[in-house]
CSV table of C-alpha atoms and ligand atoms in Angstrom, one decimal:
chain,number,residue,atom,x,y,z
D,2,UNK,CA,21.4,-3.6,28.1
D,3,UNK,CA,21.1,-6.8,26.1
D,4,UNK,CA,17.7,-8.1,25.0
D,5,UNK,CA,16.7,-11.1,22.9
D,6,UNK,CA,14.0,-9.8,20.6
D,7,UNK,CA,11.4,-11.6,18.4
D,8,UNK,CA,11.4,-9.4,15.2
D,9,UNK,CA,9.2,-11.8,13.1
D,10,UNK,CA,7.6,-15.2,13.6
D,11,UNK,CA,9.8,-16.8,10.9
D,12,UNK,CA,13.2,-15.4,11.9
D,13,UNK,CA,15.5,-16.4,14.8
D,14,UNK,CA,15.6,-14.0,17.8
D,15,UNK,CA,17.9,-11.0,17.6
D,16,UNK,CA,20.1,-10.1,20.5
D,17,UNK,CA,20.0,-6.3,20.5
D,18,UNK,CA,21.4,-3.4,22.6
D,19,UNK,CA,18.5,-1.4,24.1
D,20,UNK,CA,18.1,1.4,26.6
D,21,UNK,CA,17.3,0.4,30.1
D,22,UNK,CA,13.6,1.0,30.5
D,23,UNK,CA,12.1,3.4,33.1
D,24,UNK,CA,9.5,2.2,35.5
D,25,UNK,CA,6.2,3.9,35.1
D,26,UNK,CA,3.6,4.5,37.8
D,27,UNK,CA,2.9,1.3,39.7
D,28,UNK,CA,5.9,-0.4,38.2
D,29,UNK,CA,9.3,-1.6,39.4
D,30,UNK,CA,12.6,-1.8,37.4
D,31,UNK,CA,14.0,-5.3,37.9
D,32,UNK,CA,17.7,-6.1,37.3
D,33,UNK,CA,17.3,-9.6,36.1
D,34,UNK,CA,19.6,-12.4,37.4
D,35,UNK,CA,18.0,-15.3,35.5
D,36,UNK,CA,15.1,-16.2,33.2
D,37,UNK,CA,14.0,-19.7,32.3
D,38,UNK,CA,13.2,-20.8,28.7
D,39,UNK,CA,9.7,-22.2,28.7
D,40,UNK,CA,8.2,-24.0,25.7
D,41,UNK,CA,5.6,-21.2,25.7
D,42,UNK,CA,8.3,-18.7,24.7
D,43,UNK,CA,8.9,-20.9,21.6
D,44,UNK,CA,5.2,-20.9,20.7
D,45,UNK,CA,5.3,-17.1,21.2
D,46,UNK,CA,8.3,-16.6,19.0
D,47,UNK,CA,6.7,-18.6,16.3
D,48,UNK,CA,3.2,-17.1,16.5
D,49,UNK,CA,1.8,-20.6,17.1
D,50,UNK,CA,-1.5,-19.6,18.8
D,51,UNK,CA,-4.7,-18.0,17.7
D,52,UNK,CA,-4.0,-14.9,19.8
D,53,UNK,CA,-0.6,-13.7,18.7
D,54,UNK,CA,1.9,-11.3,20.2
D,55,UNK,CA,3.0,-8.3,18.1
D,56,UNK,CA,6.7,-8.3,17.1
D,57,UNK,CA,9.0,-6.8,18.1
D,58,UNK,CA,8.7,-8.2,21.6
D,59,UNK,CA,11.0,-9.7,24.2
D,60,UNK,CA,9.8,-13.2,25.4
D,61,UNK,CA,10.4,-14.7,28.9
D,62,UNK,CA,8.1,-15.2,31.8
D,63,UNK,CA,10.4,-16.9,34.3
D,64,UNK,CA,12.4,-13.8,35.0
D,65,UNK,CA,14.0,-13.4,38.5
D,66,UNK,CA,16.0,-10.4,39.7
D,67,UNK,CA,16.5,-7.6,42.1
D,68,UNK,CA,14.3,-4.5,42.3
D,69,UNK,CA,16.5,-1.6,41.4
D,70,UNK,CA,14.1,1.3,41.0
D,71,UNK,CA,10.5,2.1,42.1
D,72,UNK,CA,8.0,3.9,39.8
D,73,UNK,CA,5.6,6.5,41.1
D,74,UNK,CA,3.3,5.4,43.9
D,75,UNK,CA,4.9,2.0,44.6
D,76,UNK,CA,4.8,1.2,48.3
D,77,UNK,CA,4.7,-2.6,48.4
D,78,UNK,CA,8.3,-3.2,47.2
D,79,UNK,CA,11.7,-2.0,48.3
D,80,UNK,CA,14.9,-1.6,46.3
D,81,UNK,CA,16.9,-4.7,46.8
D,82,UNK,CA,14.0,-7.2,47.0
D,83,UNK,CA,14.4,-10.3,44.9
D,84,UNK,CA,11.2,-10.9,42.9
D,85,UNK,CA,9.9,-13.1,40.1
D,86,UNK,CA,8.1,-11.8,37.0
D,87,UNK,CA,5.6,-14.5,36.0
D,88,UNK,CA,3.3,-15.0,33.0
D,89,UNK,CA,0.5,-13.2,34.9
D,90,UNK,CA,2.3,-9.8,34.7
D,91,UNK,CA,-0.8,-7.9,35.6
D,92,UNK,CA,-4.5,-8.5,36.5
D,93,UNK,CA,-7.1,-5.9,37.3
D,94,UNK,CA,-7.7,-7.0,40.9
D,95,UNK,CA,-11.4,-6.0,40.8
D,96,UNK,CA,-13.2,-8.4,38.4
D,97,UNK,CA,-15.2,-11.4,39.6
D,98,UNK,CA,-12.3,-13.7,38.7
D,99,UNK,CA,-9.6,-11.5,40.5
D,100,UNK,CA,-11.7,-11.2,43.7
D,101,UNK,CA,-12.5,-14.9,43.9
D,102,UNK,CA,-9.0,-16.4,43.7
D,103,UNK,CA,-9.1,-16.9,40.0
D,104,UNK,CA,-6.9,-14.0,38.8
D,105,UNK,CA,-5.4,-16.1,36.0
D,106,UNK,CA,-8.8,-15.8,34.3
D,107,UNK,CA,-8.9,-12.0,34.5
D,108,UNK,CA,-9.9,-10.6,31.1
D,109,UNK,CA,-7.7,-7.5,31.6
D,110,UNK,CA,-4.6,-9.5,32.3
D,111,UNK,CA,-1.3,-8.7,30.6
D,112,UNK,CA,1.1,-11.5,30.0
D,113,UNK,CA,4.9,-11.1,30.5
D,114,UNK,CA,6.9,-11.9,27.4
D,115,UNK,CA,3.8,-11.8,25.3
D,116,UNK,CA,1.7,-8.7,25.7
D,117,UNK,CA,4.5,-6.8,27.5
D,118,UNK,CA,8.3,-7.4,27.2
D,119,UNK,CA,9.5,-10.2,29.4
D,120,UNK,CA,12.6,-11.6,31.0
D,121,UNK,CA,14.9,-12.3,28.0
D,122,UNK,CA,16.7,-9.0,28.8
D,123,UNK,CA,19.0,-7.7,31.5
D,124,UNK,CA,16.4,-5.2,32.9
D,125,UNK,CA,12.7,-5.4,32.8
D,126,UNK,CA,9.9,-3.2,34.1
D,127,UNK,CA,7.0,-5.1,35.8
D,128,UNK,CA,3.8,-4.3,37.7
D,129,UNK,CA,4.8,-3.9,41.4
D,130,UNK,CA,1.5,-5.6,42.4
D,131,UNK,CA,2.1,-8.8,40.3
D,132,UNK,CA,5.8,-9.5,40.9
D,133,UNK,CA,6.2,-12.2,43.5
D,134,UNK,CA,8.7,-12.2,46.3
D,135,UNK,CA,11.4,-14.9,46.2
D,136,UNK,CA,12.1,-16.0,49.7
D,137,UNK,CA,15.7,-16.2,51.1
D,138,UNK,CA,16.9,-19.7,50.7
D,139,UNK,CA,15.6,-20.0,47.1
D,140,UNK,CA,18.3,-19.1,44.6
D,141,UNK,CA,17.6,-17.0,41.5
D,142,UNK,CA,18.6,-20.0,39.4
D,143,UNK,CA,16.0,-22.3,41.0
D,144,UNK,CA,13.4,-19.6,41.3
D,145,UNK,CA,13.3,-19.2,37.5
D,146,UNK,CA,11.8,-22.6,36.5
D,147,UNK,CA,9.5,-22.5,39.5
D,148,UNK,CA,8.0,-19.2,38.2
D,149,UNK,CA,6.2,-20.9,35.3
D,150,UNK,CA,7.0,-24.6,35.1
D,151,UNK,CA,6.6,-25.0,38.9
D,152,UNK,CA,3.5,-22.9,39.5
D,153,UNK,CA,1.7,-24.2,36.4
D,154,UNK,CA,2.0,-27.9,37.3
D,155,UNK,CA,1.4,-27.2,41.0
D,156,UNK,CA,-1.9,-25.5,40.1
D,157,UNK,CA,-2.7,-28.2,37.6
D,158,UNK,CA,-2.4,-30.8,40.4
D,159,UNK,CA,-4.7,-28.7,42.6
D,160,UNK,CA,-7.4,-28.5,40.0
D,161,UNK,CA,-7.1,-32.2,39.5
D,162,UNK,CA,-8.4,-32.7,43.1
D,163,UNK,CA,-6.0,-35.6,43.6
D,164,UNK,CA,-6.8,-38.0,46.4
D,165,UNK,CA,-3.7,-39.6,48.0
D,166,UNK,CA,-2.8,-43.0,46.4
D,167,UNK,CA,-4.5,-42.1,43.1
D,168,UNK,CA,-2.5,-42.7,40.0
D,169,UNK,CA,-1.2,-39.6,38.1
D,170,UNK,CA,0.2,-40.0,34.6
D,171,UNK,CA,2.5,-37.2,33.6
D,172,UNK,CA,2.7,-37.0,29.8
D,173,UNK,CA,5.9,-35.1,29.0
D,174,UNK,CA,8.7,-35.0,31.6
D,175,UNK,CA,10.3,-31.8,30.4
D,176,UNK,CA,10.5,-28.4,32.1
D,177,UNK,CA,7.0,-28.6,33.4
D,178,UNK,CA,6.8,-32.4,33.9
D,179,UNK,CA,9.9,-32.8,36.1
D,180,UNK,CA,8.3,-30.4,38.6
D,181,UNK,CA,4.7,-31.7,38.1
D,182,UNK,CA,5.7,-35.2,39.0
D,183,UNK,CA,7.2,-33.9,42.3
D,184,UNK,CA,4.0,-32.1,43.2
D,185,UNK,CA,2.0,-35.2,42.3
D,186,UNK,CA,4.1,-37.1,44.8
D,187,UNK,CA,3.9,-34.4,47.5
D,188,UNK,CA,0.1,-34.6,47.2
D,189,UNK,CA,0.2,-38.3,47.6
D,190,UNK,CA,-0.1,-39.6,44.1
D,191,UNK,CA,1.4,-42.7,42.5
D,192,UNK,CA,3.2,-41.3,39.6
D,193,UNK,CA,3.6,-42.7,36.0
D,194,UNK,CA,6.0,-40.7,33.9
D,195,UNK,CA,5.5,-40.8,30.1
D,196,UNK,CA,8.0,-39.4,27.6
D,197,UNK,CA,9.6,-40.3,24.3
D,198,UNK,CA,13.2,-39.9,25.5
D,199,UNK,CA,14.9,-42.4,27.8
D,200,UNK,CA,17.0,-39.6,29.5
D,201,UNK,CA,13.7,-37.9,30.6
D,202,UNK,CA,12.4,-41.2,31.9
D,203,UNK,CA,15.6,-41.8,33.9
D,204,UNK,CA,15.2,-38.3,35.3
D,205,UNK,CA,11.6,-39.2,36.2
D,206,UNK,CA,12.7,-42.3,38.1
D,207,UNK,CA,15.4,-40.3,39.9
D,208,UNK,CA,12.8,-37.8,41.0
D,209,UNK,CA,10.6,-40.5,42.4
D,210,UNK,CA,8.2,-41.7,39.6
D,211,UNK,CA,6.7,-45.1,40.5
D,212,UNK,CA,6.5,-46.2,36.9
D,213,UNK,CA,7.8,-44.9,33.6
D,214,UNK,CA,6.6,-45.5,30.0
D,215,UNK,CA,8.5,-44.7,26.8
D,216,UNK,CA,5.7,-43.8,24.4
D,217,UNK,CA,8.1,-44.1,21.4
D,218,UNK,CA,8.6,-47.8,22.3
D,219,UNK,CA,5.3,-48.9,23.7
D,220,UNK,CA,1.7,-47.9,23.6
D,221,UNK,CA,1.2,-45.7,26.7
D,222,UNK,CA,-2.5,-46.3,26.7
D,223,UNK,CA,-2.1,-50.1,27.0
D,224,UNK,CA,0.7,-49.7,29.5
D,225,UNK,CA,-1.3,-47.4,31.8
D,226,UNK,CA,-4.5,-49.4,31.5
D,227,UNK,CA,-2.5,-52.5,32.5
D,228,UNK,CA,-1.8,-50.6,35.8
D,229,UNK,CA,-5.6,-50.1,36.3
D,230,UNK,CA,-5.8,-46.7,34.4
D,231,UNK,CA,-4.8,-43.2,35.5
D,232,UNK,CA,-7.0,-41.2,37.9
D,233,UNK,CA,-5.4,-38.0,36.7
D,234,UNK,CA,-3.6,-37.5,33.4
D,235,UNK,CA,-1.7,-34.2,33.0
D,236,UNK,CA,-0.7,-33.4,29.4
D,237,UNK,CA,2.5,-31.4,29.1
D,238,UNK,CA,3.6,-32.4,25.6
D,239,UNK,CA,2.5,-30.1,22.8
D,240,UNK,CA,0.7,-32.6,20.5
D,241,UNK,CA,-3.1,-33.3,20.2
D,242,UNK,CA,-2.3,-37.0,19.8
D,243,UNK,CA,-0.8,-37.0,23.3
D,244,UNK,CA,-4.0,-35.5,24.7
D,245,UNK,CA,-6.0,-38.3,23.1
D,246,UNK,CA,-3.6,-40.9,24.5
D,247,UNK,CA,-3.9,-39.3,27.9
D,248,UNK,CA,-7.7,-39.4,27.7
D,249,UNK,CA,-7.7,-43.0,26.7
D,250,UNK,CA,-5.4,-43.9,29.6
D,251,UNK,CA,-7.9,-42.7,32.2
D,252,UNK,CA,-9.7,-44.9,34.7
D,253,UNK,CA,-13.4,-44.4,35.5
D,254,UNK,CA,-13.8,-41.1,37.3
D,255,UNK,CA,-10.6,-39.9,35.7
D,256,UNK,CA,-9.6,-36.3,35.2
D,257,UNK,CA,-7.8,-35.1,32.0
D,258,UNK,CA,-5.8,-31.9,32.9
D,259,UNK,CA,-4.9,-30.0,29.7
D,260,UNK,CA,-1.8,-27.8,30.1
D,261,UNK,CA,0.3,-28.0,26.9
D,262,UNK,CA,-0.8,-25.7,24.2
D,263,UNK,CA,-0.1,-27.3,20.8
D,264,UNK,CA,-0.2,-25.3,17.6
D,265,UNK,CA,-2.8,-27.7,16.2
D,266,UNK,CA,-5.4,-27.1,18.7
D,267,UNK,CA,-8.1,-29.7,18.2
D,268,UNK,CA,-8.3,-33.0,20.0
D,269,UNK,CA,-10.8,-35.7,19.4
D,270,UNK,CA,-12.3,-37.6,22.4
D,271,UNK,CA,-15.2,-40.0,22.7
D,272,UNK,CA,-18.4,-38.4,24.2
D,273,UNK,CA,-19.7,-41.9,25.0
D,274,UNK,CA,-16.5,-42.7,27.0
D,275,UNK,CA,-16.5,-39.3,28.7
D,276,UNK,CA,-20.1,-39.8,29.9
D,277,UNK,CA,-20.1,-43.5,30.8
D,278,UNK,CA,-16.7,-43.3,32.6
D,279,UNK,CA,-17.6,-39.9,34.3
D,280,UNK,CA,-14.5,-38.3,33.0
D,281,UNK,CA,-13.7,-34.6,33.6
D,282,UNK,CA,-11.7,-32.5,31.1
D,283,UNK,CA,-10.1,-29.6,32.8
D,284,UNK,CA,-8.0,-26.7,31.3
D,285,UNK,CA,-5.4,-25.2,33.6
D,286,UNK,CA,-3.6,-21.9,33.0
D,287,UNK,CA,-0.5,-21.0,35.1
D,288,UNK,CA,-1.2,-20.2,38.8
D,289,UNK,CA,-2.0,-17.3,41.0
D,290,UNK,CA,0.5,-15.2,43.0
D,291,UNK,CA,-0.4,-17.2,46.0
D,292,UNK,CA,0.2,-20.5,44.2
D,293,UNK,CA,3.6,-19.2,43.3
D,294,UNK,CA,4.3,-18.2,46.9
D,295,UNK,CA,3.4,-21.8,47.9
D,296,UNK,CA,5.7,-23.2,45.2
D,297,UNK,CA,8.6,-21.1,46.5
D,298,UNK,CA,7.9,-22.2,50.1
D,299,UNK,CA,7.9,-25.9,49.2
D,300,UNK,CA,11.2,-25.4,47.5
D,301,UNK,CA,12.6,-23.4,50.5
D,302,UNK,CA,11.6,-26.3,52.7
D,303,UNK,CA,13.6,-28.7,50.5
D,304,UNK,CA,10.6,-30.6,49.1
D,305,UNK,CA,11.4,-30.0,45.4
D,306,UNK,CA,14.4,-30.2,43.2
D,307,UNK,CA,14.9,-28.0,40.1
D,308,UNK,CA,16.8,-29.7,37.3
D,309,UNK,CA,18.2,-27.1,34.9
D,310,UNK,CA,21.3,-25.9,33.0
D,311,UNK,CA,22.5,-22.4,32.6
D,312,UNK,CA,23.0,-20.6,29.3
D,313,UNK,CA,24.0,-17.1,28.1
D,314,UNK,CA,21.4,-14.9,26.4
D,315,UNK,CA,23.6,-15.0,23.2
D,316,UNK,CA,22.8,-18.7,23.0
D,317,UNK,CA,19.0,-18.1,22.8
D,318,UNK,CA,18.5,-19.6,19.3
D,319,UNK,CA,20.5,-22.7,19.9
D,320,UNK,CA,18.8,-23.1,23.3
D,321,UNK,CA,15.4,-23.1,21.5
D,322,UNK,CA,16.6,-25.7,19.1
D,323,UNK,CA,17.9,-27.9,21.9
D,324,UNK,CA,14.5,-27.7,23.7
D,325,UNK,CA,12.7,-28.6,20.5
D,326,UNK,CA,15.0,-31.6,20.0
D,327,UNK,CA,14.3,-32.8,23.5
D,328,UNK,CA,18.1,-32.6,24.3
D,329,UNK,CA,18.0,-30.6,27.5
D,330,UNK,CA,17.9,-31.8,31.1
D,331,UNK,CA,14.4,-30.5,32.0
D,332,UNK,CA,15.0,-26.7,31.8
D,333,UNK,CA,17.4,-24.1,30.4
D,334,UNK,CA,18.0,-20.9,32.4
D,335,UNK,CA,19.6,-17.8,31.0
D,336,UNK,CA,22.0,-16.3,33.5
D,337,UNK,CA,22.8,-12.6,33.3
W,20,NAD,N1,-1.2,-24.1,30.6
W,20,NAD,C1,-0.2,-23.3,31.0
W,20,NAD,O1,-0.4,-22.5,31.9
W,20,NAD,C2,1.2,-23.6,30.5
W,20,NAD,C3,2.3,-23.0,31.2
W,20,NAD,C4,3.5,-23.3,30.7
W,20,NAD,C5,3.7,-24.1,29.6
W,20,NAD,N2,2.6,-24.5,28.9
W,20,NAD,C6,2.8,-25.4,27.7
W,20,NAD,O2,3.1,-26.7,28.2
W,20,NAD,C7,3.9,-27.3,27.2
W,20,NAD,C8,5.2,-27.9,27.8
W,20,NAD,O3,6.1,-26.9,28.1
W,20,NAD,P1,7.5,-27.3,28.7
W,20,NAD,O4,8.3,-26.0,28.8
W,20,NAD,O5,7.5,-28.3,29.8
W,20,NAD,O6,8.1,-28.1,27.4
W,20,NAD,P2,9.4,-29.1,27.2
W,20,NAD,O7,9.7,-29.1,25.8
W,20,NAD,O8,10.4,-28.8,28.3
W,20,NAD,O9,8.7,-30.5,27.6
W,20,NAD,C9,7.9,-31.3,26.8
W,20,NAD,C10,8.2,-32.8,27.0
W,20,NAD,O10,7.3,-33.6,26.3
W,20,NAD,C11,8.1,-34.7,25.8
W,20,NAD,N3,7.3,-35.2,24.7
W,20,NAD,C12,7.4,-34.9,23.4
W,20,NAD,N4,6.6,-35.7,22.6
W,20,NAD,C13,6.0,-36.5,23.5
W,20,NAD,C14,5.1,-37.6,23.3
W,20,NAD,N5,4.6,-37.9,22.1
W,20,NAD,N6,4.7,-38.3,24.4
W,20,NAD,C15,5.2,-37.9,25.7
W,20,NAD,N7,6.1,-36.9,25.9
W,20,NAD,C16,6.5,-36.3,24.8
W,20,NAD,C17,9.4,-34.1,25.4
W,20,NAD,O11,10.4,-35.1,25.3
W,20,NAD,C18,9.7,-33.2,26.6
W,20,NAD,O12,10.3,-33.9,27.7
W,20,NAD,C19,4.1,-26.3,26.1
W,20,NAD,O13,3.1,-26.5,25.1
W,20,NAD,C20,3.9,-25.0,26.8
W,20,NAD,O14,3.5,-23.9,25.9
W,20,NAD,C21,1.4,-24.3,29.4
W,21,ZN,ZN1,5.8,-20.9,30.8
W,22,ZN,ZN1,-9.4,-9.0,36.9
């Protein structure tokens, strides 16, 4: 089978021929149909974060495919099921986080495409307990971006405790943002899309954004404050400066939801403003299996649209460059 492998943090990915893996106890073998390219895969391939993966490894945490083989003891899956392999590849199921609906905080978790090989390959093994069923009516192509971009922004909107008619500023209308803005609308928000590319802002408008701001052409803080300030600002662009702009664009009582994971990890915010304005700063990491099931169900019901273009795995390096240059329509999806 083909696999796109990170061999070093400073080299392009290598497309290699590998043996099809065997599912171990509690695992399934998934014949992948698609896998989205998340900006996190780029951070992973470059070793951007303090906790680094160990090359060689296969990135990808938006893998979707058909269960082809069951490992020993697997009873909850059947050969032929279509499943998604999300970032939360495994969690212990027993710790205080797992048993209180916060499995994404589990300290024993294993992340797909980071700690264990992910979806940039034709076959992957995954924990049977943590793959998520893709319902009939959701295509493998659409399911891929929903598996990280969708669930992450859906969960981020949940933790923002949005009240209908509140203003939600989405900083970065890329893979995550184009779905995030749809969830903000579904939950009753008035949406302000912020990006530095006009094409992304046109897409935001097409997907229902009430206002758009091009941060390369005007100061997003002034533009959003002129609208009364944002009640929720969700940061999806990987730059500390954008976090600071998002913070400054908040109204009193506002919530800054931190989602992007820039390499330079420190932001500077005013303690005085945080206190006087009663601002909350919230970190949000992906979503649970149940969150993903809800994301799939919303899509099955026709409430969301996935904007993406297909690519072949051989195009992995040029695809990464295109994402970094902001030249893609929301998401790229490898099709096998
Ligand atoms: N917290 C989580 O669970 C989680 C999950 C997935 C991804 N992420 C992180 O979220 C970030 C975004 O991922 P993505 O796949 O959507 O990336 P993306 O590249 O598809 O989207 C980023 C968007 O930000 C825009 N942008 C760039 N500079 C900007 C600026 N100064 N102001 C406003 N917009 C700007 C880009 O034009 C692009 O549209 C990455 O850092 C990724 O690692 C976090
Ligand atoms: Zn992701
Ligand atoms: Zn746990």
